[in-house]
Amino acid sequence: MCDPDLPLSRYRPVSQLRVPVHEVGRAREPVVDAHIHLGRWLSEDGGWMVGDVPALIGMMDELNLRGMVNLDGRWGRELAENIERYDAAHPGRFATFCHVDWSQTAEPGFGERLADQLRRNVAEGAAGLKVWKDVGLRVRDDRGELVMLDDPRLDPLWAAVGEAGVPIALHTADPVAFFEPVDERNERLELLAARPDWNFSGPEFPPFERLMEAMESMIAKHPATTVIGVHAGCWPENLGFAGRLLDAYPNFHIDIAARIAELGRQPRATRALMLRHPDRVLFGTDEIPPNREIYRVHFRFMETDDEAFAHSLDDPPLMGRWTISGLDLPDDVLRKVYAGNALKLVPRLA
């Protein structure tokens, strides 16, 4: 008997589609995960995301993962311990990116101080800089005003990254729905109910479009600085935006990390973008911690033309109650996206 009051949280529809299934247990070409978290920065207990590094390497070998970019280096002692644990202990398998200390923006003159810190981080072994979404959303100056990516006071930092010859892994904003009212029309309603701290629709936050504008302005102003717009250029719901930036700015690249839910529901547009810019797209997962079965979902997405399969192991899939379809990328493009492009930007892994 039908229950008209069944809550959405209990809705578990079973698809009646009968379509070909091609499971991919091991990547067809060697892979670099250019967006992974292995450090302690995001862990709930302050411990390492991966407790057993040899076991991780065993999984990497099993899956044909030749390397990983660890975005958790931070700075100072934390950077040194990440590099010691991963890069130095296992040469060619890991490359650690640093952060800078954004609390310094609370005092005037922060741009030069952050540039100096970046230079020290690179001298100490950082392979790149990770910039997180708190810039533009939460980082404030001495007047209490938000610091945006295109703030001219940050120009010394962006210039220093270019001079150091390392890339920026840049995460600004979040899914567009996070900036919309949390109501029955929001396609991320379940996720935002579980994570209300990801709701940026209030007046204390800038509009989504302003964050995109700031990112583009920063990229345009610093053509000698390599920028990887993570999460499909930070606007996966609008691949025309990523495509336009890739057309206009040779220093701009994107990764696909944590966004196959978005990319896989527009597989033709995603495939066309990768075929148009095969040298500018990087593979990544952003999985915390690395997960064998999630990699296999990603490989199926990249390598097959399967339709209507799950993008997540979660039940329900909080990143979207829809299925995805594969890209069936040709081998020459797959080699570049899987590893070749990352190896050019992060030569330590080569």
GROMACS .gro file of C-alpha atoms in nm:
model
  350
    1MET     CA    1   0.000   0.000   0.000
    2CYS     CA    2   0.134   0.344  -0.092
    3ASP     CA    3   0.230   0.573   0.196
    4PRO     CA    4   0.156   0.931   0.080
    5ASP     CA    5   0.354   1.069   0.373
    6LEU     CA    6   0.677   0.881   0.301
    7PRO     CA    7   0.960   1.128   0.377
    8LEU     CA    8   1.218   1.200   0.111
    9SER     CA    9   1.493   1.072   0.341
   10ARG     CA   10   1.345   0.721   0.311
   11TYR     CA   11   1.296   0.731  -0.067
   12ARG     CA   12   1.513   0.465  -0.233
   13PRO     CA   13   1.391   0.414  -0.592
   14VAL     CA   14   1.526   0.112  -0.778
   15SER     CA   15   1.590   0.179  -1.146
   16GLN     CA   16   1.427  -0.058  -1.391
   17LEU     CA   17   1.670   0.026  -1.669
   18ARG     CA   18   1.860  -0.264  -1.826
   19VAL     CA   19   2.176  -0.120  -1.975
   20PRO     CA   20   2.527  -0.255  -2.039
   21VAL     CA   21   2.759  -0.260  -1.739
   22HIS     CA   22   3.138  -0.246  -1.773
   23GLU     CA   23   3.311  -0.249  -1.435
   24VAL     CA   24   3.669  -0.117  -1.444
   25GLY     CA   25   3.884  -0.265  -1.170
   26ARG     CA   26   4.211  -0.106  -1.281
   27ALA     CA   27   4.274   0.207  -1.486
   28ARG     CA   28   4.360   0.143  -1.850
   29GLU     CA   29   4.641   0.399  -1.836
   30PRO     CA   30   4.862   0.515  -1.544
   31VAL     CA   31   4.690   0.771  -1.324
   32VAL     CA   32   4.790   1.067  -1.109
   33ASP     CA   33   4.529   1.175  -0.857
   34ALA     CA   34   4.599   1.549  -0.865
   35HIS     CA   35   4.357   1.628  -0.581
   36ILE     CA   36   4.376   1.418  -0.267
   37HIS     CA   37   4.397   1.476   0.108
   38LEU     CA   38   4.653   1.270   0.301
   39GLY     CA   39   4.754   1.500   0.585
   40ARG     CA   40   4.602   1.596   0.920
   41TRP     CA   41   4.442   1.930   0.836
   42LEU     CA   42   4.092   1.794   0.770
   43SER     CA   43   4.086   1.491   0.998
   44GLU     CA   44   3.839   1.487   1.284
   45ASP     CA   45   4.088   1.355   1.540
   46GLY     CA   46   4.399   1.539   1.422
   47GLY     CA   47   4.556   1.218   1.295
   48TRP     CA   48   4.683   1.131   0.950
   49MET     CA   49   4.415   1.069   0.690
   50VAL     CA   50   4.603   0.755   0.590
   51GLY     CA   51   4.741   0.556   0.879
   52ASP     CA   52   4.922   0.292   0.674
   53VAL     CA   53   5.118   0.446   0.386
   54PRO     CA   54   5.260   0.115   0.252
   55ALA     CA   55   4.902  -0.017   0.232
   56LEU     CA   56   4.805   0.296   0.038
   57ILE     CA   57   5.090   0.237  -0.206
   58GLY     CA   58   4.975  -0.122  -0.244
   59MET     CA   59   4.629   0.002  -0.337
   60MET     CA   60   4.781   0.251  -0.579
   61ASP     CA   61   4.976  -0.025  -0.753
   62GLU     CA   62   4.663  -0.240  -0.771
   63LEU     CA   63   4.465   0.041  -0.936
   64ASN     CA   64   4.745   0.171  -1.165
   65LEU     CA   65   4.784   0.496  -0.969
   66ARG     CA   66   5.138   0.613  -1.026
   67GLY     CA   67   5.115   0.923  -0.806
   68MET     CA   68   4.912   1.154  -0.585
   69VAL     CA   69   4.911   1.527  -0.513
   70ASN     CA   70   4.860   1.579  -0.140
   71LEU     CA   71   4.692   1.915  -0.078
   72ASP     CA   72   4.735   1.910   0.301
   73GLY     CA   73   5.088   2.044   0.354
   74ARG     CA   74   4.992   2.366   0.534
   75TRP     CA   75   5.317   2.539   0.643
   76GLY     CA   76   5.601   2.516   0.891
   77ARG     CA   77   5.632   2.193   1.084
   78GLU     CA   78   5.314   2.050   0.935
   79LEU     CA   79   5.451   2.098   0.584
   80ALA     CA   80   5.782   1.938   0.683
   81GLU     CA   81   5.611   1.635   0.835
   82ASN     CA   82   5.385   1.583   0.531
   83ILE     CA   83   5.684   1.598   0.298
   84GLU     CA   84   5.882   1.362   0.520
   85ARG     CA   85   5.596   1.112   0.545
   86TYR     CA   86   5.505   1.108   0.177
   87ASP     CA   87   5.734   1.286  -0.072
   88ALA     CA   88   6.070   1.203   0.084
   89ALA     CA   89   5.981   0.853   0.197
   90HIS     CA   90   5.833   0.754  -0.140
   91PRO     CA   91   5.997   0.959  -0.417
   92GLY     CA   92   5.792   0.996  -0.732
   93ARG     CA   93   5.470   0.875  -0.572
   94PHE     CA   94   5.364   1.186  -0.380
   95ALA     CA   95   5.391   1.564  -0.416
   96THR     CA   96   5.271   1.788  -0.133
   97PHE     CA   97   5.122   2.135  -0.178
   98CYS     CA   98   5.144   2.398   0.095
   99HIS     CA   99   4.900   2.658   0.224
  100VAL     CA  100   4.965   3.008   0.353
  101ASP     CA  101   4.842   3.145   0.684
  102TRP     CA  102   4.538   3.356   0.596
  103SER     CA  103   4.509   3.486   0.953
  104GLN     CA  104   4.782   3.730   0.850
  105THR     CA  105   4.523   3.931   0.656
  106ALA     CA  106   4.407   4.074   0.989
  107GLU     CA  107   4.707   4.312   0.979
  108PRO     CA  108   4.801   4.559   0.701
  109GLY     CA  109   5.079   4.459   0.463
  110PHE     CA  110   4.968   4.097   0.446
  111GLY     CA  111   5.039   4.051   0.074
  112GLU     CA  112   5.416   4.071   0.108
  113ARG     CA  113   5.413   3.856   0.422
  114LEU     CA  114   5.213   3.587   0.249
  115ALA     CA  115   5.447   3.605  -0.052
  116ASP     CA  116   5.746   3.557   0.179
  117GLN     CA  117   5.577   3.259   0.345
  118LEU     CA  118   5.507   3.105   0.006
  119ARG     CA  119   5.872   3.142  -0.092
  120ARG     CA  120   5.980   2.971   0.231
  121ASN     CA  121   5.732   2.689   0.176
  122VAL     CA  122   5.863   2.623  -0.174
  123ALA     CA  123   6.223   2.639  -0.053
  124GLU     CA  124   6.129   2.378   0.208
  125GLY     CA  125   5.986   2.144  -0.055
  126ALA     CA  126   5.628   2.243  -0.135
  127ALA     CA  127   5.530   2.143  -0.491
  128GLY     CA  128   5.248   2.396  -0.519
  129LEU     CA  129   5.002   2.613  -0.329
  130LYS     CA  130   4.649   2.512  -0.225
  131VAL     CA  131   4.404   2.801  -0.190
  132TRP     CA  132   4.076   2.707  -0.027
  133LYS     CA  133   3.729   2.857  -0.049
  134ASP     CA  134   3.764   3.054   0.276
  135VAL     CA  135   3.927   3.327   0.065
  136GLY     CA  136   3.624   3.520  -0.054
  137LEU     CA  137   3.388   3.364   0.199
  138ARG     CA  138   3.545   3.402   0.544
  139VAL     CA  139   3.895   3.557   0.530
  140ARG     CA  140   3.875   3.923   0.638
  141ASP     CA  141   4.114   4.216   0.661
  142ASP     CA  142   4.183   4.455   0.950
  143ARG     CA  143   3.864   4.648   0.862
  144GLY     CA  144   3.652   4.334   0.882
  145GLU     CA  145   3.595   4.327   0.504
  146LEU     CA  146   3.613   4.006   0.302
  147VAL     CA  147   3.936   3.954   0.109
  148MET     CA  148   3.864   3.849  -0.248
  149LEU     CA  149   4.095   3.669  -0.488
  150ASP     CA  150   4.132   3.981  -0.702
  151ASP     CA  151   4.220   4.206  -0.408
  152PRO     CA  152   4.529   4.397  -0.528
  153ARG     CA  153   4.686   4.343  -0.187
  154LEU     CA  154   4.723   3.976  -0.281
  155ASP     CA  155   4.913   4.052  -0.601
  156PRO     CA  156   5.254   3.991  -0.436
  157LEU     CA  157   5.144   3.641  -0.337
  158TRP     CA  158   5.013   3.544  -0.680
  159ALA     CA  159   5.325   3.688  -0.844
  160ALA     CA  160   5.549   3.495  -0.603
  161VAL     CA  161   5.378   3.169  -0.700
  162GLY     CA  162   5.451   3.237  -1.065
  163GLU     CA  163   5.812   3.329  -0.991
  164ALA     CA  164   5.854   3.006  -0.795
  165GLY     CA  165   5.731   2.804  -1.093
  166VAL     CA  166   5.469   2.606  -0.901
  167PRO     CA  167   5.093   2.583  -0.962
  168ILE     CA  168   4.800   2.696  -0.750
  169ALA     CA  169   4.521   2.446  -0.680
  170LEU     CA  170   4.241   2.698  -0.643
  171HIS     CA  171   3.904   2.625  -0.483
  172THR     CA  172   3.669   2.920  -0.473
  173ALA     CA  173   3.294   2.914  -0.405
  174ASP     CA  174   3.109   2.580  -0.398
  175PRO     CA  175   2.812   2.427  -0.583
  176VAL     CA  176   2.580   2.702  -0.703
  177ALA     CA  177   2.293   2.557  -0.500
  178PHE     CA  178   2.484   2.638  -0.180
  179PHE     CA  179   2.428   3.006  -0.260
  180GLU     CA  180   2.053   2.964  -0.314
  181PRO     CA  181   1.771   2.956  -0.056
  182VAL     CA  182   1.748   2.619   0.116
  183ASP     CA  183   1.394   2.527   0.017
  184GLU     CA  184   1.202   2.269  -0.184
  185ARG     CA  185   1.355   2.400  -0.509
  186ASN     CA  186   1.718   2.355  -0.403
  187GLU     CA  187   1.872   2.051  -0.575
  188ARG     CA  188   2.116   2.011  -0.284
  189LEU     CA  189   1.847   2.020  -0.017
  190GLU     CA  190   1.944   1.689   0.145
  191LEU     CA  191   2.313   1.777   0.152
  192LEU     CA  192   2.251   2.122   0.298
  193ALA     CA  193   2.022   1.972   0.560
  194ALA     CA  194   2.309   1.747   0.663
  195ARG     CA  195   2.569   2.027   0.636
  196PRO     CA  196   2.404   2.362   0.714
  197ASP     CA  197   2.750   2.517   0.746
  198TRP     CA  198   2.776   2.486   0.366
  199ASN     CA  199   2.486   2.724   0.312
  200PHE     CA  200   2.625   3.051   0.172
  201SER     CA  201   2.296   3.214   0.077
  202GLY     CA  202   2.300   3.469   0.360
  203PRO     CA  203   2.378   3.839   0.322
  204GLU     CA  204   2.716   3.799   0.490
  205PHE     CA  205   2.843   3.612   0.182
  206PRO     CA  206   2.909   3.750  -0.168
  207PRO     CA  207   2.702   3.626  -0.462
  208PHE     CA  208   2.836   3.322  -0.643
  209GLU     CA  209   2.896   3.525  -0.959
  210ARG     CA  210   3.116   3.773  -0.771
  211LEU     CA  211   3.344   3.488  -0.664
  212MET     CA  212   3.373   3.370  -1.024
  213GLU     CA  213   3.447   3.724  -1.136
  214ALA     CA  214   3.723   3.755  -0.876
  215MET     CA  215   3.880   3.427  -0.987
  216GLU     CA  216   3.883   3.527  -1.352
  217SER     CA  217   4.024   3.870  -1.272
  218MET     CA  218   4.307   3.715  -1.071
  219ILE     CA  219   4.390   3.464  -1.347
  220ALA     CA  220   4.388   3.738  -1.613
  221LYS     CA  221   4.609   3.970  -1.409
  222HIS     CA  222   4.877   3.706  -1.347
  223PRO     CA  223   4.942   3.526  -1.677
  224ALA     CA  224   5.276   3.391  -1.551
  225THR     CA  225   5.104   3.209  -1.264
  226THR     CA  226   4.960   2.863  -1.331
  227VAL     CA  227   4.614   2.817  -1.179
  228ILE     CA  228   4.425   2.489  -1.156
  229GLY     CA  229   4.057   2.567  -1.105
  230VAL     CA  230   3.963   2.260  -0.903
  231HIS     CA  231   3.617   2.101  -0.911
  232ALA     CA  232   3.583   2.153  -1.287
  233GLY     CA  233   3.689   2.514  -1.282
  234CYS     CA  234   3.482   2.588  -0.969
  235TRP     CA  235   3.160   2.602  -1.173
  236PRO     CA  236   3.079   2.251  -1.301
  237GLU     CA  237   2.714   2.341  -1.353
  238ASN     CA  238   2.829   2.578  -1.629
  239LEU     CA  239   3.097   2.416  -1.843
  240GLY     CA  240   3.068   2.706  -2.085
  241PHE     CA  241   3.238   2.918  -1.819
  242ALA     CA  242   3.527   2.674  -1.781
  243GLY     CA  243   3.556   2.644  -2.156
  244ARG     CA  244   3.568   3.020  -2.201
  245LEU     CA  245   3.843   3.056  -1.940
  246LEU     CA  246   4.043   2.772  -2.095
  247ASP     CA  247   4.010   2.944  -2.433
  248ALA     CA  248   4.113   3.284  -2.298
  249TYR     CA  249   4.387   3.210  -2.043
  250PRO     CA  250   4.672   2.970  -2.125
  251ASN     CA  251   4.772   2.967  -1.755
  252PHE     CA  252   4.436   2.818  -1.652
  253HIS     CA  253   4.368   2.447  -1.604
  254ILE     CA  254   4.091   2.249  -1.434
  255ASP     CA  255   4.054   1.923  -1.244
  256ILE     CA  256   3.747   1.700  -1.212
  257ALA     CA  257   3.780   1.629  -0.839
  258ALA     CA  258   3.459   1.560  -0.644
  259ARG     CA  259   3.245   1.666  -0.939
  260ILE     CA  260   3.169   1.358  -1.146
  261ALA     CA  261   2.813   1.387  -1.017
  262GLU     CA  262   2.789   1.715  -1.207
  263LEU     CA  263   3.000   1.618  -1.506
  264GLY     CA  264   2.836   1.280  -1.550
  265ARG     CA  265   2.488   1.425  -1.585
  266GLN     CA  266   2.614   1.627  -1.884
  267PRO     CA  267   2.848   1.371  -2.040
  268ARG     CA  268   2.840   1.507  -2.394
  269ALA     CA  269   2.936   1.858  -2.284
  270THR     CA  270   3.205   1.718  -2.053
  271ARG     CA  271   3.353   1.496  -2.323
  272ALA     CA  272   3.351   1.783  -2.572
  273LEU     CA  273   3.535   2.006  -2.324
  274MET     CA  274   3.805   1.743  -2.265
  275LEU     CA  275   3.846   1.677  -2.637
  276ARG     CA  276   3.879   2.050  -2.701
  277HIS     CA  277   4.130   2.101  -2.418
  278PRO     CA  278   4.301   1.764  -2.370
  279ASP     CA  279   4.618   1.927  -2.231
  280ARG     CA  280   4.441   2.132  -1.963
  281VAL     CA  281   4.225   1.888  -1.764
  282LEU     CA  282   4.357   1.692  -1.465
  283PHE     CA  283   4.217   1.382  -1.301
  284GLY     CA  284   4.139   1.400  -0.930
  285THR     CA  285   3.897   1.257  -0.675
  286ASP     CA  286   3.913   1.471  -0.357
  287GLU     CA  287   3.817   1.155  -0.171
  288ILE     CA  288   3.882   1.162   0.206
  289PRO     CA  289   4.046   0.916   0.263
  290PRO     CA  290   4.134   0.748  -0.070
  291ASN     CA  291   3.883   0.475  -0.151
  292ARG     CA  292   3.941   0.182  -0.385
  293GLU     CA  293   3.580   0.155  -0.501
  294ILE     CA  294   3.544   0.528  -0.561
  295TYR     CA  295   3.845   0.511  -0.792
  296ARG     CA  296   3.672   0.235  -0.984
  297VAL     CA  297   3.362   0.450  -1.026
  298HIS     CA  298   3.586   0.726  -1.165
  299PHE     CA  299   3.759   0.485  -1.403
  300ARG     CA  300   3.422   0.364  -1.530
  301PHE     CA  301   3.320   0.727  -1.583
  302MET     CA  302   3.636   0.806  -1.779
  303GLU     CA  303   3.677   0.488  -1.981
  304THR     CA  304   3.332   0.349  -2.068
  305ASP     CA  305   3.014   0.464  -2.238
  306ASP     CA  306   2.797   0.308  -1.967
  307GLU     CA  307   2.478   0.494  -1.886
  308ALA     CA  308   2.276   0.562  -1.572
  309PHE     CA  309   2.515   0.436  -1.304
  310ALA     CA  310   2.572   0.557  -0.949
  311HIS     CA  311   2.829   0.830  -0.894
  312SER     CA  312   2.859   0.765  -0.521
  313LEU     CA  313   2.870   0.486  -0.265
  314ASP     CA  314   2.657   0.693  -0.026
  315ASP     CA  315   2.298   0.595   0.050
  316PRO     CA  316   2.132   0.826  -0.028
  317PRO     CA  317   2.379   0.999  -0.260
  318LEU     CA  318   2.398   1.342  -0.100
  319MET     CA  319   2.584   1.490  -0.397
  320GLY     CA  320   2.270   1.446  -0.606
  321ARG     CA  321   1.986   1.197  -0.652
  322TRP     CA  322   2.068   1.127  -1.012
  323THR     CA  323   2.285   0.888  -1.207
  324ILE     CA  324   2.571   0.957  -1.446
  325SER     CA  325   2.695   0.833  -1.782
  326GLY     CA  326   3.048   0.761  -1.897
  327LEU     CA  327   3.273   0.964  -2.125
  328ASP     CA  328   3.443   0.683  -2.322
  329LEU     CA  329   3.751   0.899  -2.376
  330PRO     CA  330   3.995   0.801  -2.651
  331ASP     CA  331   4.328   0.665  -2.530
  332ASP     CA  332   4.535   0.968  -2.630
  333VAL     CA  333   4.310   1.203  -2.429
  334LEU     CA  334   4.283   0.958  -2.143
  335ARG     CA  335   4.664   0.944  -2.107
  336LYS     CA  336   4.684   1.320  -2.078
  337VAL     CA  337   4.393   1.368  -1.838
  338TYR     CA  338   4.482   1.067  -1.626
  339ALA     CA  339   4.847   1.161  -1.574
  340GLY     CA  340   5.028   1.351  -1.849
  341ASN     CA  341   4.891   1.695  -1.765
  342ALA     CA  342   4.959   1.658  -1.394
  343LEU     CA  343   5.316   1.544  -1.461
  344LYS     CA  344   5.383   1.862  -1.657
  345LEU     CA  345   5.256   2.084  -1.376
  346VAL     CA  346   5.403   1.878  -1.090
  347PRO     CA  347   5.730   1.743  -1.231
  348ARG     CA  348   5.826   1.589  -0.896
  349LEU     CA  349   5.592   1.304  -0.984
  350ALA     CA  350   5.765   1.246  -1.317
   0.00000   0.00000   0.00000
